[in-house]
């Protein structure tokens, strides 16, 4: 089986979908599924040559729609080489181009190439309702009306990373009538096991923490992630509960230089008690990132919307229970597997997350840690998720 992935960009700095592709393809190659990628990046992009699979770059796109005149002709000329095509993401030219190219191939070559859409959470109703997204929501409505509903409803199937994403997608746009809704799951590669050099790498980034136990938030510093609510909840918790030695809070991720990030620093300055309890590290990667996971007691992400949350699954893989909101789409799985705690994405809900973790005995925390790892192995390890994707696609490929 040979699959073509179509995505706007494979630049690793974009994270998200392109990282998911990089996670999945090697595991698929090991079970006989060959993958290639076509993307709209410059042909001299500095990331090229670092992956073990073929990436076709067609040149940098133009405008916010990421238009590239080369994509449809390339797809028409090459579609017959593949058993199926997967579109990654919506709202940009790559999804429309696949839809048009597939129609053209059918008409001119009498070939029916199955194609699938993997929206990566882009059909979540949150993005149409969030006040700060009004302009983009209006844009998406027009795009859906004139383009994307044809792309989605004519696809062989829509691929979802979890059941909650599948259910939420039904609430956002009309007409929404996909031929097949397919929950294929999502996986990550096995992280490095804990080791002194990883812990030391993190300590070098955050020396103020010393040996204190801490909760880890690792994601973008963005309003959607609910960091402001997390800080307020943490402040209320340590000041109203009269906890003599509260667990520390480490907030790791890019975005502290933004207006939103600066507002968080202002909050810290207005409440000086937080200066010795909350630590911002900036973006972590490599050894320092894995050291942050392994050194923490638990992971916390009270996000207002999270399609899957790779950082959550990375925490599970490192034996760390997760404290998350019910707006993280894998919350059902976390509850079912007892891999952490789930509450609402409100101030009250976030305080409950902190209290729930604090109330556990050392023995109960150790049990939760084992359940976290078991959840990763059962649901999110890369090998079983790759096999599930292969089996799903095979059912629709002649």
CSV table of C-alpha atoms in Angstrom, one decimal:
chain,number,residue,atom,x,y,z
A,1,UNK,CA,0.0,0.0,0.0
A,2,UNK,CA,1.3,3.5,-0.9
A,3,UNK,CA,-0.2,6.6,0.6
A,4,UNK,CA,0.2,10.2,-0.3
A,5,UNK,CA,-0.1,12.8,2.4
A,6,UNK,CA,-1.0,16.4,1.3
A,7,UNK,CA,-0.3,19.2,3.7
A,8,UNK,CA,0.4,22.9,3.4
A,9,UNK,CA,3.8,22.8,5.3
A,10,UNK,CA,6.1,20.2,6.8
A,11,UNK,CA,8.2,22.8,8.6
A,12,UNK,CA,8.8,21.2,12.1
A,13,UNK,CA,8.3,24.6,13.7
A,14,UNK,CA,4.6,24.3,12.8
A,15,UNK,CA,4.2,21.3,15.1
A,16,UNK,CA,0.8,19.7,15.2
A,17,UNK,CA,-0.2,17.9,12.0
A,18,UNK,CA,3.3,17.7,10.5
A,19,UNK,CA,4.7,16.3,13.7
A,20,UNK,CA,1.9,13.7,13.7
A,21,UNK,CA,2.9,12.7,10.2
A,22,UNK,CA,6.5,12.3,11.3
A,23,UNK,CA,5.4,10.2,14.2
A,24,UNK,CA,3.2,7.9,12.2
A,25,UNK,CA,5.0,7.3,8.9
A,26,UNK,CA,8.0,5.2,10.3
A,27,UNK,CA,5.7,2.9,12.1
A,28,UNK,CA,3.6,2.5,9.0
A,29,UNK,CA,6.6,1.8,6.9
A,30,UNK,CA,7.5,-1.1,9.3
A,31,UNK,CA,4.1,-2.8,8.6
A,32,UNK,CA,4.3,-2.4,4.8
A,33,UNK,CA,2.6,1.0,4.2
A,34,UNK,CA,4.8,3.3,2.1
A,35,UNK,CA,4.2,7.0,2.5
A,36,UNK,CA,5.2,10.1,0.6
A,37,UNK,CA,4.3,13.8,1.4
A,38,UNK,CA,3.6,16.7,-0.9
A,39,UNK,CA,3.7,20.1,0.6
A,40,UNK,CA,3.8,23.8,-0.2
A,41,UNK,CA,7.2,24.7,1.1
A,42,UNK,CA,10.2,26.3,-0.6
A,43,UNK,CA,12.3,23.8,-2.4
A,44,UNK,CA,15.4,24.8,-0.4
A,45,UNK,CA,13.7,24.6,3.0
A,46,UNK,CA,16.3,23.9,5.7
A,47,UNK,CA,14.4,20.9,7.2
A,48,UNK,CA,14.6,18.9,4.0
A,49,UNK,CA,16.7,15.8,4.0
A,50,UNK,CA,16.2,15.0,7.7
A,51,UNK,CA,13.3,12.6,7.3
A,52,UNK,CA,13.4,9.0,6.2
A,53,UNK,CA,10.5,9.4,3.8
A,54,UNK,CA,10.1,11.3,0.5
A,55,UNK,CA,8.8,14.9,0.7
A,56,UNK,CA,7.9,16.6,-2.5
A,57,UNK,CA,8.1,20.4,-2.1
A,58,UNK,CA,6.3,22.5,-4.8
A,59,UNK,CA,7.5,26.0,-3.8
A,60,UNK,CA,6.3,28.5,-1.3
A,61,UNK,CA,2.6,29.3,-1.4
A,62,UNK,CA,1.0,32.8,-1.8
A,63,UNK,CA,-1.5,34.5,0.5
A,64,UNK,CA,-3.4,33.4,3.5
A,65,UNK,CA,-5.1,30.6,1.6
A,66,UNK,CA,-1.6,29.1,0.8
A,67,UNK,CA,-2.3,29.0,-2.9
A,68,UNK,CA,0.2,27.2,-5.2
A,69,UNK,CA,-0.5,26.9,-8.9
A,70,UNK,CA,1.8,23.8,-9.1
A,71,UNK,CA,-0.3,21.6,-6.7
A,72,UNK,CA,-3.2,20.5,-8.9
A,73,UNK,CA,-1.1,19.7,-12.0
A,74,UNK,CA,1.3,17.7,-9.8
A,75,UNK,CA,-1.5,15.7,-8.2
A,76,UNK,CA,-3.1,15.0,-11.6
A,77,UNK,CA,0.2,13.7,-12.9
A,78,UNK,CA,1.1,11.6,-9.9
A,79,UNK,CA,-2.2,10.5,-8.3
A,80,UNK,CA,-2.1,7.1,-10.1
A,81,UNK,CA,1.1,6.2,-8.2
A,82,UNK,CA,-0.8,6.0,-4.9
A,83,UNK,CA,-3.5,3.8,-3.4
A,84,UNK,CA,-5.0,6.6,-1.4
A,85,UNK,CA,-4.5,10.3,-0.5
A,86,UNK,CA,-4.9,11.8,2.9
A,87,UNK,CA,-5.5,15.6,3.2
A,88,UNK,CA,-4.2,17.0,6.5
A,89,UNK,CA,-6.1,20.1,7.7
A,90,UNK,CA,-8.7,22.3,6.2
A,91,UNK,CA,-9.3,26.0,5.2
A,92,UNK,CA,-6.3,26.1,2.9
A,93,UNK,CA,-5.6,25.5,-0.8
A,94,UNK,CA,-4.3,22.0,-0.3
A,95,UNK,CA,-7.7,20.5,0.5
A,96,UNK,CA,-9.4,22.1,-2.4
A,97,UNK,CA,-6.6,21.1,-4.8
A,98,UNK,CA,-7.0,17.4,-3.9
A,99,UNK,CA,-10.8,17.6,-4.4
A,100,UNK,CA,-10.3,19.2,-7.9
A,101,UNK,CA,-7.5,16.9,-8.9
A,102,UNK,CA,-9.4,13.7,-7.9
A,103,UNK,CA,-12.3,14.8,-10.1
A,104,UNK,CA,-9.9,15.6,-13.0
A,105,UNK,CA,-8.2,12.2,-12.7
A,106,UNK,CA,-11.5,10.4,-12.7
A,107,UNK,CA,-12.6,12.3,-15.8
A,108,UNK,CA,-9.4,12.1,-17.8
A,109,UNK,CA,-7.9,8.8,-16.7
A,110,UNK,CA,-11.0,6.9,-15.5
A,111,UNK,CA,-9.2,6.3,-12.2
A,112,UNK,CA,-11.1,6.5,-8.9
A,113,UNK,CA,-8.5,7.4,-6.2
A,114,UNK,CA,-9.9,7.3,-2.7
A,115,UNK,CA,-9.1,10.3,-0.6
A,116,UNK,CA,-9.5,11.0,3.1
A,117,UNK,CA,-9.7,14.1,5.2
A,118,UNK,CA,-7.9,14.4,8.5
A,119,UNK,CA,-9.1,17.7,10.0
A,120,UNK,CA,-6.9,17.7,13.1
A,121,UNK,CA,-9.7,19.3,15.2
A,122,UNK,CA,-10.5,22.0,12.6
A,123,UNK,CA,-14.1,21.1,12.6
A,124,UNK,CA,-14.5,21.7,16.4
A,125,UNK,CA,-17.3,24.2,17.2
A,126,UNK,CA,-15.0,26.1,19.5
A,127,UNK,CA,-13.4,27.8,16.6
A,128,UNK,CA,-16.7,29.1,15.4
A,129,UNK,CA,-17.8,30.3,18.8
A,130,UNK,CA,-14.7,31.8,20.5
A,131,UNK,CA,-15.2,35.6,20.7
A,132,UNK,CA,-11.6,36.3,19.7
A,133,UNK,CA,-12.1,34.3,16.5
A,134,UNK,CA,-15.1,36.2,15.0
A,135,UNK,CA,-13.3,37.2,11.8
A,136,UNK,CA,-11.8,33.8,11.2
A,137,UNK,CA,-15.1,32.1,12.0
A,138,UNK,CA,-16.9,34.2,9.4
A,139,UNK,CA,-14.1,33.3,6.9
A,140,UNK,CA,-14.5,29.6,7.7
A,141,UNK,CA,-18.3,29.8,7.2
A,142,UNK,CA,-17.8,31.2,3.7
A,143,UNK,CA,-15.1,28.6,3.0
A,144,UNK,CA,-17.4,25.8,4.1
A,145,UNK,CA,-20.3,27.1,2.1
A,146,UNK,CA,-18.4,27.3,-1.1
A,147,UNK,CA,-15.5,24.9,-0.9
A,148,UNK,CA,-14.9,22.7,2.2
A,149,UNK,CA,-18.3,21.0,2.4
A,150,UNK,CA,-17.6,19.6,-1.0
A,151,UNK,CA,-14.1,18.4,0.0
A,152,UNK,CA,-15.4,16.7,3.2
A,153,UNK,CA,-18.7,15.3,1.9
A,154,UNK,CA,-17.1,13.8,-1.2
A,155,UNK,CA,-14.2,12.2,0.6
A,156,UNK,CA,-14.1,8.4,1.1
A,157,UNK,CA,-13.9,9.1,4.8
A,158,UNK,CA,-13.0,11.6,7.5
A,159,UNK,CA,-10.3,10.5,9.9
A,160,UNK,CA,-10.6,11.5,13.5
A,161,UNK,CA,-8.0,11.2,16.3
A,162,UNK,CA,-10.6,10.4,19.0
A,163,UNK,CA,-14.3,9.8,19.5
A,164,UNK,CA,-14.9,13.3,21.0
A,165,UNK,CA,-13.5,15.0,17.9
A,166,UNK,CA,-15.8,12.9,15.8
A,167,UNK,CA,-18.9,13.8,17.8
A,168,UNK,CA,-18.0,17.5,18.0
A,169,UNK,CA,-17.5,17.7,14.2
A,170,UNK,CA,-21.2,17.0,13.7
A,171,UNK,CA,-22.2,20.2,15.5
A,172,UNK,CA,-20.3,22.9,13.6
A,173,UNK,CA,-21.3,23.2,9.9
A,174,UNK,CA,-24.1,22.3,7.5
A,175,UNK,CA,-24.4,20.5,5.2
A,176,UNK,CA,-22.2,18.0,7.0
A,177,UNK,CA,-22.7,14.5,5.5
A,178,UNK,CA,-19.5,12.6,5.3
A,179,UNK,CA,-19.6,9.1,3.7
A,180,UNK,CA,-17.7,7.6,6.6
A,181,UNK,CA,-16.6,8.9,10.0
A,182,UNK,CA,-13.6,7.0,11.1
A,183,UNK,CA,-12.0,7.2,14.5
A,184,UNK,CA,-8.4,6.0,13.7
A,185,UNK,CA,-6.8,7.3,16.9
A,186,UNK,CA,-3.4,9.0,17.2
A,187,UNK,CA,0.0,7.9,18.5
A,188,UNK,CA,3.4,9.2,19.5
A,189,UNK,CA,6.8,7.6,19.4
A,190,UNK,CA,8.2,6.1,22.6
A,191,UNK,CA,9.9,8.9,24.6
A,192,UNK,CA,13.3,8.5,26.2
A,193,UNK,CA,13.3,6.8,29.7
A,194,UNK,CA,14.1,9.0,32.7
A,195,UNK,CA,17.8,9.5,33.2
A,196,UNK,CA,20.0,11.9,35.2
A,197,UNK,CA,21.1,13.9,32.1
A,198,UNK,CA,17.5,14.6,31.2
A,199,UNK,CA,16.7,15.8,34.7
A,200,UNK,CA,19.9,17.9,34.8
A,201,UNK,CA,19.1,19.5,31.5
A,202,UNK,CA,15.7,20.7,32.8
A,203,UNK,CA,17.3,21.9,36.1
A,204,UNK,CA,19.7,24.0,34.1
A,205,UNK,CA,16.8,25.8,32.5
A,206,UNK,CA,14.9,26.2,35.7
A,207,UNK,CA,17.5,26.3,38.6
A,208,UNK,CA,15.1,28.3,40.9
A,209,UNK,CA,13.0,25.2,41.3
A,210,UNK,CA,15.8,23.3,43.1
A,211,UNK,CA,14.5,20.0,44.3
A,212,UNK,CA,10.8,21.0,44.9
A,213,UNK,CA,8.0,18.9,43.6
A,214,UNK,CA,6.0,20.5,40.8
A,215,UNK,CA,3.1,20.3,38.3
A,216,UNK,CA,4.0,20.8,34.7
A,217,UNK,CA,2.1,22.9,32.1
A,218,UNK,CA,3.8,22.5,28.7
A,219,UNK,CA,2.1,24.1,25.8
A,220,UNK,CA,1.8,27.4,24.0
A,221,UNK,CA,1.2,30.5,26.2
A,222,UNK,CA,-2.1,31.3,24.6
A,223,UNK,CA,-5.6,32.4,25.7
A,224,UNK,CA,-7.0,29.1,24.4
A,225,UNK,CA,-4.9,27.2,26.8
A,226,UNK,CA,-6.4,28.8,29.9
A,227,UNK,CA,-3.1,29.8,31.5
A,228,UNK,CA,-4.7,32.9,33.1
A,229,UNK,CA,-7.3,30.7,34.8
A,230,UNK,CA,-4.6,28.3,35.9
A,231,UNK,CA,-2.6,31.1,37.6
A,232,UNK,CA,-5.7,32.5,39.3
A,233,UNK,CA,-6.8,29.0,40.4
A,234,UNK,CA,-3.3,28.2,41.7
A,235,UNK,CA,-3.2,31.6,43.6
A,236,UNK,CA,-6.7,31.0,45.1
A,237,UNK,CA,-5.8,27.5,46.1
A,238,UNK,CA,-2.5,28.2,47.9
A,239,UNK,CA,-3.9,31.3,49.7
A,240,UNK,CA,-7.3,30.1,50.8
A,241,UNK,CA,-6.3,26.5,51.7
A,242,UNK,CA,-3.4,27.7,53.9
A,243,UNK,CA,-1.1,25.1,52.5
A,244,UNK,CA,2.3,25.4,54.1
A,245,UNK,CA,4.3,23.9,51.3
A,246,UNK,CA,2.2,23.8,48.1
A,247,UNK,CA,3.5,21.9,45.1
A,248,UNK,CA,5.2,24.3,42.6
A,249,UNK,CA,3.9,25.1,39.2
A,250,UNK,CA,6.2,25.1,36.1
A,251,UNK,CA,4.8,26.8,32.9
A,252,UNK,CA,6.8,25.9,29.9
A,253,UNK,CA,6.1,27.0,26.3
A,254,UNK,CA,6.5,29.8,23.8
A,255,UNK,CA,4.4,33.0,23.9
A,256,UNK,CA,5.4,34.9,27.0
A,257,UNK,CA,6.5,37.9,24.9
A,258,UNK,CA,2.9,38.3,23.6
A,259,UNK,CA,0.4,40.7,25.1
A,260,UNK,CA,-1.3,37.7,26.7
A,261,UNK,CA,2.0,36.5,28.0
A,262,UNK,CA,2.7,39.9,29.5
A,263,UNK,CA,-0.7,39.9,31.2
A,264,UNK,CA,0.3,36.7,33.0
A,265,UNK,CA,3.5,38.3,34.2
A,266,UNK,CA,1.5,41.3,35.4
A,267,UNK,CA,-0.7,38.9,37.4
A,268,UNK,CA,2.5,37.4,39.1
A,269,UNK,CA,3.7,40.9,39.9
A,270,UNK,CA,0.4,41.8,41.5
A,271,UNK,CA,0.5,38.7,43.7
A,272,UNK,CA,4.2,38.5,44.9
A,273,UNK,CA,3.5,35.2,46.8
A,274,UNK,CA,3.5,33.5,43.3
A,275,UNK,CA,7.1,34.5,42.5
A,276,UNK,CA,8.5,31.7,44.7
A,277,UNK,CA,5.9,29.2,43.5
A,278,UNK,CA,5.4,29.7,39.7
A,279,UNK,CA,8.3,29.4,37.2
A,280,UNK,CA,8.2,30.2,33.5
A,281,UNK,CA,10.8,28.4,31.4
A,282,UNK,CA,10.0,29.4,27.9
A,283,UNK,CA,9.9,26.8,25.2
A,284,UNK,CA,11.5,23.5,26.1
A,285,UNK,CA,12.8,20.9,23.6
A,286,UNK,CA,15.0,17.8,23.5
A,287,UNK,CA,16.5,16.7,26.8
A,288,UNK,CA,15.2,19.7,28.8
A,289,UNK,CA,11.6,18.9,27.7
A,290,UNK,CA,11.8,15.2,28.6
A,291,UNK,CA,13.5,16.1,31.9
A,292,UNK,CA,10.6,18.4,32.7
A,293,UNK,CA,8.1,15.6,32.1
A,294,UNK,CA,10.1,13.0,34.1
A,295,UNK,CA,10.8,15.3,37.0
A,296,UNK,CA,7.2,16.4,37.5
A,297,UNK,CA,4.6,14.8,39.7
A,298,UNK,CA,1.8,15.3,37.2
A,299,UNK,CA,0.9,17.3,34.1
A,300,UNK,CA,-1.8,20.0,34.0
A,301,UNK,CA,-3.6,21.5,31.0
A,302,UNK,CA,-7.0,23.2,31.6
A,303,UNK,CA,-7.4,24.2,28.0
A,304,UNK,CA,-10.5,25.7,26.5
A,305,UNK,CA,-10.0,23.5,23.4
A,306,UNK,CA,-7.6,20.7,22.6
A,307,UNK,CA,-8.2,18.3,19.7
A,308,UNK,CA,-5.9,15.7,21.0
A,309,UNK,CA,-3.0,17.1,23.0
A,310,UNK,CA,0.2,15.5,22.1
A,311,UNK,CA,1.8,17.0,25.2
A,312,UNK,CA,-0.8,15.2,27.3
A,313,UNK,CA,0.0,11.8,25.7
A,314,UNK,CA,3.8,12.5,26.1
A,315,UNK,CA,3.1,13.0,29.8
A,316,UNK,CA,1.2,9.7,30.0
A,317,UNK,CA,4.1,8.0,28.2
A,318,UNK,CA,6.4,9.3,31.0
A,319,UNK,CA,4.3,7.8,33.7
A,320,UNK,CA,2.7,11.1,34.6
A,321,UNK,CA,-1.0,11.4,35.5
A,322,UNK,CA,-2.8,14.3,33.7
A,323,UNK,CA,-5.1,16.9,35.2
A,324,UNK,CA,-7.1,18.3,32.3
A,325,UNK,CA,-10.3,20.0,31.3
A,326,UNK,CA,-13.3,18.4,29.7
A,327,UNK,CA,-12.5,20.5,26.6
A,328,UNK,CA,-9.6,18.3,25.8
A,329,UNK,CA,-11.0,15.8,23.4
A,330,UNK,CA,-9.4,12.7,24.9
A,331,UNK,CA,-11.0,13.4,28.3
A,332,UNK,CA,-13.3,10.4,28.1
A,333,UNK,CA,-10.3,8.1,27.7
A,334,UNK,CA,-8.6,9.7,30.6
A,335,UNK,CA,-11.6,9.1,32.8
A,336,UNK,CA,-12.2,5.6,31.6
A,337,UNK,CA,-8.6,4.6,32.2
A,338,UNK,CA,-8.3,6.5,35.6
A,339,UNK,CA,-5.2,8.1,34.2
A,340,UNK,CA,-5.8,11.5,35.9
A,341,UNK,CA,-8.5,13.9,36.8
A,342,UNK,CA,-11.0,15.8,34.5
A,343,UNK,CA,-12.9,19.0,35.4
A,344,UNK,CA,-14.5,21.9,33.6
A,345,UNK,CA,-12.3,24.6,32.0
A,346,UNK,CA,-13.4,27.2,34.6
A,347,UNK,CA,-11.8,28.7,37.6
A,348,UNK,CA,-13.8,26.4,39.9
A,349,UNK,CA,-12.9,23.3,37.8
A,350,UNK,CA,-9.2,24.2,37.7
A,351,UNK,CA,-9.2,24.6,41.5
A,352,UNK,CA,-10.8,21.2,41.8
A,353,UNK,CA,-8.0,19.7,39.7
A,354,UNK,CA,-5.4,21.1,42.1
A,355,UNK,CA,-7.2,19.9,45.1
A,356,UNK,CA,-7.8,16.5,43.7
A,357,UNK,CA,-4.1,15.9,43.2
A,358,UNK,CA,-3.1,17.4,46.5
A,359,UNK,CA,-5.6,15.1,48.3
A,360,UNK,CA,-4.0,11.9,47.0
A,361,UNK,CA,-1.7,9.9,49.2
A,362,UNK,CA,1.8,9.0,48.0
A,363,UNK,CA,0.6,5.5,47.3
A,364,UNK,CA,-2.4,6.7,45.3
A,365,UNK,CA,-0.1,9.0,43.3
A,366,UNK,CA,2.0,6.0,42.5
A,367,UNK,CA,-1.0,4.0,41.4
A,368,UNK,CA,-2.1,6.9,39.1
A,369,UNK,CA,1.4,7.0,37.6
A,370,UNK,CA,1.1,3.3,36.7
A,371,UNK,CA,-2.3,3.9,35.2
A,372,UNK,CA,-1.0,6.8,33.1
A,373,UNK,CA,1.7,4.6,31.5
A,374,UNK,CA,-0.8,1.8,30.9
A,375,UNK,CA,-3.2,4.2,29.2
A,376,UNK,CA,-0.4,5.3,26.9
A,377,UNK,CA,0.5,1.7,26.0
A,378,UNK,CA,-3.1,0.7,25.4
A,379,UNK,CA,-4.3,3.7,23.4
A,380,UNK,CA,-1.5,5.9,22.2
A,381,UNK,CA,1.6,3.9,21.5
A,382,UNK,CA,2.6,4.4,17.9
A,383,UNK,CA,2.6,0.7,16.7
A,384,UNK,CA,-1.1,-0.1,17.5
A,385,UNK,CA,-2.3,3.2,16.2
A,386,UNK,CA,-0.4,2.7,13.0
A,387,UNK,CA,-1.9,-0.7,12.6
A,388,UNK,CA,-5.4,0.7,13.2
A,389,UNK,CA,-4.9,3.3,10.5
A,390,UNK,CA,-3.6,0.7,8.0
A,391,UNK,CA,-6.6,-1.6,8.7
A,392,UNK,CA,-9.0,1.3,8.3
A,393,UNK,CA,-7.6,2.5,5.0
A,394,UNK,CA,-7.4,-1.1,3.7
A,395,UNK,CA,-11.1,-1.5,4.0
A,396,UNK,CA,-11.7,1.3,1.5
A,397,UNK,CA,-8.9,0.6,-1.0
A,398,UNK,CA,-9.5,-1.7,-3.9
